[in-house]
Coordinates of C-alpha atoms and ligand atoms in Angstrom, one line a residue:
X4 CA 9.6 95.2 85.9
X5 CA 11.8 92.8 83.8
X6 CA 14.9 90.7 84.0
X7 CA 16.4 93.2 81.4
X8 CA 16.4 96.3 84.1
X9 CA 18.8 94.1 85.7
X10 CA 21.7 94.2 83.2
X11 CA 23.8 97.0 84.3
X12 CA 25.2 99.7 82.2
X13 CA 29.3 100.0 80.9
X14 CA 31.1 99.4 84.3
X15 CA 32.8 102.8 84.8
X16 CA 35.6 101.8 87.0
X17 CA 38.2 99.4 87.0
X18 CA 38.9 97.6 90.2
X19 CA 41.8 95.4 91.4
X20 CA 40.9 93.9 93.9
X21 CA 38.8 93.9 97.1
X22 CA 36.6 92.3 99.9
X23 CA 33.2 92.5 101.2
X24 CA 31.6 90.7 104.0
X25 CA 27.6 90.4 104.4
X26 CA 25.5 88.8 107.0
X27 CA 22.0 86.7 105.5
X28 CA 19.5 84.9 107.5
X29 CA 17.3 82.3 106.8
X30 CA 13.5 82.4 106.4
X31 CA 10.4 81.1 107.4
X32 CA 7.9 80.3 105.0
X33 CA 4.4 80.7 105.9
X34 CA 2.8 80.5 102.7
X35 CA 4.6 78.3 100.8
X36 CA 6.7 78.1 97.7
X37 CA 6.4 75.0 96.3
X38 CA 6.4 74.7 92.3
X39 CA 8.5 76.4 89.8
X40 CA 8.4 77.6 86.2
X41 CA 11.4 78.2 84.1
X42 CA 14.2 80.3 85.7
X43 CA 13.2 80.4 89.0
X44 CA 10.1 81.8 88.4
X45 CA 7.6 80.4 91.1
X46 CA 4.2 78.9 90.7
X47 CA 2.5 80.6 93.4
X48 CA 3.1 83.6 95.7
X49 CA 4.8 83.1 99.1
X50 CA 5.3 85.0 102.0
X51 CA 8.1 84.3 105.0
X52 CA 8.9 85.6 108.2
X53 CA 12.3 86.7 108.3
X54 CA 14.8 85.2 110.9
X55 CA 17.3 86.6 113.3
X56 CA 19.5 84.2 114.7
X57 CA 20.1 81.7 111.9
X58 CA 22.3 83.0 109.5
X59 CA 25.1 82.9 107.4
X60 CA 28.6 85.8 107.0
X61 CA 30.0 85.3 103.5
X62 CA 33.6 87.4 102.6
X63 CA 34.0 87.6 98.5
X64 CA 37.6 88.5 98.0
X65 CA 38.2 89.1 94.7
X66 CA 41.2 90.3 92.4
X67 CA 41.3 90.9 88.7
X68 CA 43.0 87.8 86.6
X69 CA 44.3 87.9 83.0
X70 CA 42.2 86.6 81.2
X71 CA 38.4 86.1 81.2
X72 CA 37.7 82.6 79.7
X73 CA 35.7 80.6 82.5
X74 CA 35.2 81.3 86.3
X75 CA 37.4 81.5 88.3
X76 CA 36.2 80.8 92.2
X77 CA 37.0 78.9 95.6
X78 CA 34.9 78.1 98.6
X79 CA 35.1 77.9 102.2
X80 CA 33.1 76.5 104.8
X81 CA 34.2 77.5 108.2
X82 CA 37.9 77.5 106.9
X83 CA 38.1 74.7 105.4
X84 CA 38.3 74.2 101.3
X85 CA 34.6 72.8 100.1
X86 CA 35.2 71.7 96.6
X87 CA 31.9 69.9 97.3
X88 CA 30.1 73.5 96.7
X89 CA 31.3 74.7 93.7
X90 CA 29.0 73.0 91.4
X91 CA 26.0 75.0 92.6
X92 CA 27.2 78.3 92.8
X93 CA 29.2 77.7 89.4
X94 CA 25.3 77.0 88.2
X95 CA 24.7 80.4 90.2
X96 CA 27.2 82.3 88.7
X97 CA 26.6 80.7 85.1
X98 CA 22.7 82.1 85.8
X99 CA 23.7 85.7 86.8
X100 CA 26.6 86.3 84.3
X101 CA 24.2 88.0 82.1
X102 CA 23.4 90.6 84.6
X103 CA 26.9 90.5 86.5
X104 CA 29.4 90.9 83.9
X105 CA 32.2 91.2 85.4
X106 CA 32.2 87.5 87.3
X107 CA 34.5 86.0 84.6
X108 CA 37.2 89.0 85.0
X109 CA 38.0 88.3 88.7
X110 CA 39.5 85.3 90.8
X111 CA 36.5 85.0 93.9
X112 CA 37.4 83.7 97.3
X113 CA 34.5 82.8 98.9
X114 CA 34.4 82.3 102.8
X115 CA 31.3 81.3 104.4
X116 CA 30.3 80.1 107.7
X117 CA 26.5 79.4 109.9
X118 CA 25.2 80.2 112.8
X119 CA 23.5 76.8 112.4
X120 CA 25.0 73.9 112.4
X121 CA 25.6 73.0 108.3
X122 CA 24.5 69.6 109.0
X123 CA 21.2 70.9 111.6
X124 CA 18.5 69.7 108.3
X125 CA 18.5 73.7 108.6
X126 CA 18.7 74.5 104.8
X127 CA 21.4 77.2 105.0
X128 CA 20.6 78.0 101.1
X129 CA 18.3 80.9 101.5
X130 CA 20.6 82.4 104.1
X131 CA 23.7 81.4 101.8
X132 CA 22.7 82.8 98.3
X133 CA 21.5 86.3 99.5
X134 CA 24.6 86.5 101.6
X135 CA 26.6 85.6 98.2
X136 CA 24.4 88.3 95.9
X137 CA 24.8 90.9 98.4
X138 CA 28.3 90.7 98.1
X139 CA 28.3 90.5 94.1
X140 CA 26.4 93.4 94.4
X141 CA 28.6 95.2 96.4
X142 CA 31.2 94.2 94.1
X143 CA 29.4 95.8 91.2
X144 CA 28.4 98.8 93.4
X145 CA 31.9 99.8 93.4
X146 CA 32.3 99.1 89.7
X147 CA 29.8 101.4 88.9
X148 CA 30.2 104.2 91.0
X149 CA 31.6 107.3 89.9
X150 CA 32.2 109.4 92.8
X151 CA 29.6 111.8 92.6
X152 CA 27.5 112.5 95.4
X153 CA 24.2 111.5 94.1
X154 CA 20.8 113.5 96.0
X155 CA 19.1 112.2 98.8
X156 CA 16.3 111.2 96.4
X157 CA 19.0 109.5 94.0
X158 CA 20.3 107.4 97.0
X159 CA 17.2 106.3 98.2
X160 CA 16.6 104.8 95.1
X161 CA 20.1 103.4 94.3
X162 CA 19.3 101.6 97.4
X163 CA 16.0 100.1 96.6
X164 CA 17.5 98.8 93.2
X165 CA 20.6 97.2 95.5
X166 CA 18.0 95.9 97.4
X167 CA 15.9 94.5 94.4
X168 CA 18.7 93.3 92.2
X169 CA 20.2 91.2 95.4
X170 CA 16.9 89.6 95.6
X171 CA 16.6 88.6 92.1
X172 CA 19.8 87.7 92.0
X173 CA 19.5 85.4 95.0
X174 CA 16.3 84.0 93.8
X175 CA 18.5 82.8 90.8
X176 CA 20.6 80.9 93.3
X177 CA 17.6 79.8 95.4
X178 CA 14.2 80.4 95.0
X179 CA 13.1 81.0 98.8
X180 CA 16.8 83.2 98.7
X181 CA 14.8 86.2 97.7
X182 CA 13.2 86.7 100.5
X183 CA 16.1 86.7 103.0
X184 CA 17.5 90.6 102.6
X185 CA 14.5 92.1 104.4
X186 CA 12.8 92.0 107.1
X187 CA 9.8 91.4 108.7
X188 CA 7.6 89.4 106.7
X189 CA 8.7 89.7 102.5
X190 CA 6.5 88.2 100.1
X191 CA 7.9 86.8 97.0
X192 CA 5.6 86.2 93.7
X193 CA 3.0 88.3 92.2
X194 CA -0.3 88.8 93.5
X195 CA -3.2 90.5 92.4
X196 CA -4.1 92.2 95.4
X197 CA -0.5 93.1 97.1
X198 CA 1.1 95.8 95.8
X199 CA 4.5 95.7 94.3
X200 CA 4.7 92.0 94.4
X201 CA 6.3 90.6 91.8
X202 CA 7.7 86.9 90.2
X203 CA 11.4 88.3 90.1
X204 CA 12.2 89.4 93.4
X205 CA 10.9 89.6 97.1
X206 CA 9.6 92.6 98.7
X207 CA 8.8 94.1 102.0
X208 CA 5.3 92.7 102.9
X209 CA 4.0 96.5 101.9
X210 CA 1.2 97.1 104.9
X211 CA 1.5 97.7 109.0
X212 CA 1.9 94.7 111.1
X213 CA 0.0 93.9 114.0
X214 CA 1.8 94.5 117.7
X215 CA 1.0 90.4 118.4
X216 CA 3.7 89.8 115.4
X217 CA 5.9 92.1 116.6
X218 CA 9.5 89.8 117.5
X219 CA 7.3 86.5 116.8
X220 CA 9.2 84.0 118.0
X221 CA 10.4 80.5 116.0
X222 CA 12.2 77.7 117.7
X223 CA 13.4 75.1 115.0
X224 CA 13.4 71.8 116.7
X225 CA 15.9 69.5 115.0
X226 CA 14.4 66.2 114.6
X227 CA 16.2 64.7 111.8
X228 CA 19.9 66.3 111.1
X229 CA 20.4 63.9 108.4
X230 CA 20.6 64.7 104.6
X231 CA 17.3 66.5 103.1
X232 CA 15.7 63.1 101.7
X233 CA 14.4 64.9 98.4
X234 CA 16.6 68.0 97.4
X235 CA 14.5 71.0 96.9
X236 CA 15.0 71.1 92.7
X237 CA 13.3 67.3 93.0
X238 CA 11.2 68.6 95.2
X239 CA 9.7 71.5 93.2
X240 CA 9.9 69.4 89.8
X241 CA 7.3 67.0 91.5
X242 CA 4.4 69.5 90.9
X243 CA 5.0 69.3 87.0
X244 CA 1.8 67.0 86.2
X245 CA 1.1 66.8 89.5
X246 CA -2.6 65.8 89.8
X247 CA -3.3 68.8 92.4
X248 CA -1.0 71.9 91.4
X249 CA -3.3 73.8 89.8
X250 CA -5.7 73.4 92.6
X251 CA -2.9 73.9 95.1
X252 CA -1.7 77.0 93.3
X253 CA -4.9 78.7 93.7
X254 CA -5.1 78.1 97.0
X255 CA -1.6 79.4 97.8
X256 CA -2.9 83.3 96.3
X257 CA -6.0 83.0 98.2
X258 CA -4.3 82.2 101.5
X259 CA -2.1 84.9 100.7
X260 CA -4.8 87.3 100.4
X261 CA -6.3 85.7 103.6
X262 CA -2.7 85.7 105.5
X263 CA -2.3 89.6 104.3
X264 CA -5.8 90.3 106.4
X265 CA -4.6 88.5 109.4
X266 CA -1.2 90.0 109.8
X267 CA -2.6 93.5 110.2
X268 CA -5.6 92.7 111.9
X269 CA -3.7 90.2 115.0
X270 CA -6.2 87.5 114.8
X271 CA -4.1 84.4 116.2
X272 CA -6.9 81.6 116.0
X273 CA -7.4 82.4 111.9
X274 CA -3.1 82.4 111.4
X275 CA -2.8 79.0 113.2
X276 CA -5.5 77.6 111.0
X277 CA -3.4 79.0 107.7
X278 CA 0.1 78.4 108.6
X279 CA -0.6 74.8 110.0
X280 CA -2.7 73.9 106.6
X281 CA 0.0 75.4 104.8
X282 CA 2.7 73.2 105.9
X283 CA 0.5 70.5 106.0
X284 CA -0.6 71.1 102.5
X285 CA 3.2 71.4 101.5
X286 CA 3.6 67.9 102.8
X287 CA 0.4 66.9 101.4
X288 CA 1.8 67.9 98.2
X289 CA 4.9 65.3 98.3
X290 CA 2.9 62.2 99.6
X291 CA 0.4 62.9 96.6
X292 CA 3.1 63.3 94.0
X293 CA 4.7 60.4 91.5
X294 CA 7.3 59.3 92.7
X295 CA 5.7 59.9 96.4
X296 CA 7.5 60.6 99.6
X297 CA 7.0 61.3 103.6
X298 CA 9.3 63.5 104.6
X299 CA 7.5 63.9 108.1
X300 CA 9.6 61.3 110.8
X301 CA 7.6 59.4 113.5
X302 CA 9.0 62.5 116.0
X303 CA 7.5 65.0 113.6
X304 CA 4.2 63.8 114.6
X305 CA 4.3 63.4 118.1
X306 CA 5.6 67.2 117.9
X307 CA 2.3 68.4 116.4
X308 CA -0.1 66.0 118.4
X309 CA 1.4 67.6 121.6
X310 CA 1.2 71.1 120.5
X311 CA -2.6 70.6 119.4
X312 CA -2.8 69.0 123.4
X313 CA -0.9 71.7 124.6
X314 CA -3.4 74.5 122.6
X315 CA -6.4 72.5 123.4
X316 CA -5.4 72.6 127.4
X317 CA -3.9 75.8 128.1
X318 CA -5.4 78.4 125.4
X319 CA -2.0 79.3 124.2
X320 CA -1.9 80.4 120.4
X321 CA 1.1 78.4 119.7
X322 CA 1.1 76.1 116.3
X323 CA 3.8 74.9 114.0
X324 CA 4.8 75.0 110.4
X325 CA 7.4 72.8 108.1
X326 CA 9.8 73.0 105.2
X327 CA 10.5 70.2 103.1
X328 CA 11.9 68.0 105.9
X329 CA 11.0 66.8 109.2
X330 CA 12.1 69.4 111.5
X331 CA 9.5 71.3 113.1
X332 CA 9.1 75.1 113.6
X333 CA 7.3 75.9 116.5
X334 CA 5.6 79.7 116.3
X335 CA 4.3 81.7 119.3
X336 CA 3.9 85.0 120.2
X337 CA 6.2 87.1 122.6
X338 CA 4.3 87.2 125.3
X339 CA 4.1 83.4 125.4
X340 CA 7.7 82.7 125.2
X341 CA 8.1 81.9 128.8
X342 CA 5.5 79.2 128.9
X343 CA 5.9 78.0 125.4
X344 CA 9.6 77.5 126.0
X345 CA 9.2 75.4 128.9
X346 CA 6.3 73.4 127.3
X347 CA 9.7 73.0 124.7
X348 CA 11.9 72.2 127.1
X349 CA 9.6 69.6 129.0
X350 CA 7.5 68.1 126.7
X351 CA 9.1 68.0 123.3
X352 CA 13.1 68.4 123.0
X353 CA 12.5 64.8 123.6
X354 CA 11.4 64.1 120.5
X355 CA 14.1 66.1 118.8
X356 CA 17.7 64.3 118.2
X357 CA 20.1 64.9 121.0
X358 CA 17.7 67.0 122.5
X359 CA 18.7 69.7 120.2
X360 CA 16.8 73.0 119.2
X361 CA 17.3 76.3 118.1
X362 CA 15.6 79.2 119.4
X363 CA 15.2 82.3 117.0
X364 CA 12.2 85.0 116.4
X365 CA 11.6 87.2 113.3
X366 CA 14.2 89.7 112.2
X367 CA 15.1 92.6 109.8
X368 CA 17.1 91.0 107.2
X369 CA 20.6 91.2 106.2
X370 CA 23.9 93.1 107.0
X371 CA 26.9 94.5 105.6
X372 CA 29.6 93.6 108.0
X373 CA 33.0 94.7 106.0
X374 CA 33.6 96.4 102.9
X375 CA 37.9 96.7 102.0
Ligands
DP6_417 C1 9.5 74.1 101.3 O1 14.0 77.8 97.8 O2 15.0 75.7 98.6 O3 11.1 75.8 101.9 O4 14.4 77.4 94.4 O5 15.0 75.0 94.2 O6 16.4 76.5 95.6 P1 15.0 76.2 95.1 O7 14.1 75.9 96.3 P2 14.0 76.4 97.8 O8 12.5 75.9 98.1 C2 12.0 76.2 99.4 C3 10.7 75.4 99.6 C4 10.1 75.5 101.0 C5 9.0 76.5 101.0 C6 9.4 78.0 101.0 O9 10.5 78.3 101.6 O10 8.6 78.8 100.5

C-alpha cells in the first residue's frame, strides 16, 4: 500500500451542492502512539479500543463556488461560529488536497457538536477528524460514482477502500484519528506479526476476541477539564532525541505482539500488567523528555493507588490507563460493572472535578447519519 492509491481518478460527476452527516467516536489507546515521523507516520504501532458513547456528528454542506483559488470553509461548534478552529483543519485540508481534489472547488459548512463536553480534557480530535474525512469521503463518493450497479464483490471492496481512505485521511488530521471508523479494537502502524497492519491507516484488529472483552467497559473520570498542558504535536515532537525512544519504540511492537495474545486468549491479570505500564510508560516518556513535564495531577494519583487497593482487596480485574493528560480511564469487564461502578461512585468521583465522569464501553465505530 501507498499514499499514491489514494489519489483518486478524473471525478466523473459534477455536483452542486450537498450535505452529509457522520457520527465518530473517540478511542482508547491501549498501546500507545506516542512519536511521529514525517507526515503523520507513527513511530511505533498502536492499538485502541474503540468507544461508544463519546462521540462527535459533523454535517459538511457544501456548494460549488466560482472560482478555485484557496479554501473556502466555516466551522461550527454546537451552533455557534468557531473561527478559533479553522487553522487546523485548513492545515487538514492543505494535507489531503493532494488526494481530495475537489476541496478548493466548493464552499464547506462545517457543523460539529460532542457528546462530551468540548472542554471535559476529553480530546474530541480523534472523534472530530474521522467524523470530518468520512464526510469528505462521502463527498467524493458521490463525485465519482457513475451510476452503475457495481457486483456484490465490487461493493465490498468499494467499501473497504471508503473505509481505508477515511482512515488515512483522518490520520492526516490526527494521528490516533485513524483508528476511530472501526470497531472493536483497530490497530494503527505496521507490525511484523499482525496482518494487514500498516503506517497509513488503521485496521480492524484482524483475529477473534475473547468473550471477557466483549462490551469492555471505560469510565473516563474527569479530573482536570482544563486546557491539555502540552498539545499533542509538542507532545509527540518530544521523542525526537529523546534519550529512550528507541528503546520505547521496541517495546511498544513487543507489547503489541504480547497485547494481540491476550485479547484472544482472555487472560485479565497479563492485560492489566500491559495496559497499566503502557500508560505509565507514556507518562514516563514526558517526565524523561527535554523540556520535561507531569501531566499526572495530585488526583490522578490517588485514582490509581485506590484502584491497586481496590484490586488488591476484592479480586476484581479492574486497572486504568491514560492519554496525554491527567484524566483517568478506568477499564473493567462487563460482568464487574455493578461493583466497579459503585467502587466509582464511592470511592473516587471524589477525586474527579465536580464529581464529574463519563461512563462509556467499547463500540463499533462510526455512522452515517444523513446523506442530501
Ligand atoms: C497519548 O493523535 O492526538 O493519546 O497525531 O499529533 O494529532 P496527533 O496526535 P494524537 O496523539 C494521541 C496520543 C495518545 C496515545 C494514543 O492515542 O495512541
Amino acid at each position: 500500500m501507498t499514499e499514491a492509491q489514494f489519489i483518486p481518478k478524473a471525478y466523473a460527476k459534477t455536483v452542486e451542492n450537498g450535505s452529509y452527516t457522520w457520527s465518530s467516536p473517540s478511542n482508547i489507546a491501549l498501546v500507545k502512539y506516542w512519536g511521529k515521523k514525517k507526515n503523520q507516520i507513527p513511530e511505533n504501532p498502536s492499538i485502541s479500543f474503540t468507544l461508544n458513547n463519546c462521540k462527535t456528528t459533523t454535517t459538511v454542506s457544501f456548494s460549488k463556488k466560482e472560482d478555485s483559488d484557496s479554501f473556502s470553509f466555516d466551522v461550527f461548534l454546537d451552533g455557534d461560529k468557531k473561527d478559533g478552529f479553522k487553522p487546523k483543519i485548513e492545515t487538514f485540508f492543505k494535507r489531503v488536497e493532494t488526494y481530495l481534489p475537489f476541496l478548493k472547488d466548493y464552499h464547506f459548512k462545517i457543523e460539529t457538536s460532542n457528546t462530551f463536553p468540548h472542554s471535559s480534557g476529553i480530546a474530541s480530535s480523534a472523534s472530530g477528524m474521522s467524523a470530518l474525512a468520512l464526510c469528505l469521503m462521502s463527498v467524493e463518493k458521490e463525485l465519482l460514482s457513475d451510476d452503475v450497479i457495481s457486483s456484490t464483490v465490487e461493493k465490498s471492496e468499494d467499501e473497504t477502500y471508503f473505509l481505508q481512505k477515511a482512515s488515512f485521511l483522518a490520520r492526516l488530521g490526527s494521528g490516533s484519528a485513524c483508528r476511530s471508523l472501526e470497531g472493536d479494537l483497530v490497530v494503527w502502524g505496521e507490525h511484523a506479526n499482525i496482518e494487514g497492519s500498516s503506517d497509513l491507516f488503521g485496521v480492524k484488529f484482524p483475529h477473534q476476541v475473547h468473550d471477557v472483552f466483549k462490551n469492555y467497559h471505560d469510565t473516563i473520570l474527569l479530573v482536570d477539564k482544563g486546557e491539555k498542558q502540552v498539545s499533542s504535536t509538542v507532545g509527540h515532537n518530544l521523542m525526537y532525541g529523546h534519550p529512550f525512544a528507541q528503546e520505547r519504540f521496541k517495546q511498544a511492537h513487543k507489547n503489541l505482539e504480547a497485547i494481540s495474545k491476550i485479547l484472544q486468549e482472555g487472560d485479565l491479570d497479563k492485560f492489566i500488567a500491559l495496559v497499566e505500564s503502557e500508560a505509565l510508560t507514556l507518562h514516563a516518556m514526558m517526565m524523561t523528555s527535554m523540556p520535561y513535564f507531569i501531566l499526572m495531577k495530585p488526583n490522578t494519583l490517588q485514582i490509581i493507588n485506590k484502584i491497586w487497593a481496590f484490586r488488591a482487596e476484592t479480586g476484581s480485574k479492574v486497572c486504568f490507563t491514560l492519554d496525554a493528560g491527567a484524566n483517568v480511564h478506568v477499564l473493567y469487564p462487563e460482568k464487574e460493572a455493578k461493583t466497579v461502578l459503585a467502587f466509582i461512585e464511592n470511592e473516587l468521583a471524589v477525586f474527579c472535578q465536580n464529581g464529574q465522569y463519563i461512563n462509556d464501553h467499547v463500540g463499533f465505530g462510526a455512522n452515517l447519519i444523513k446523506s442530501e
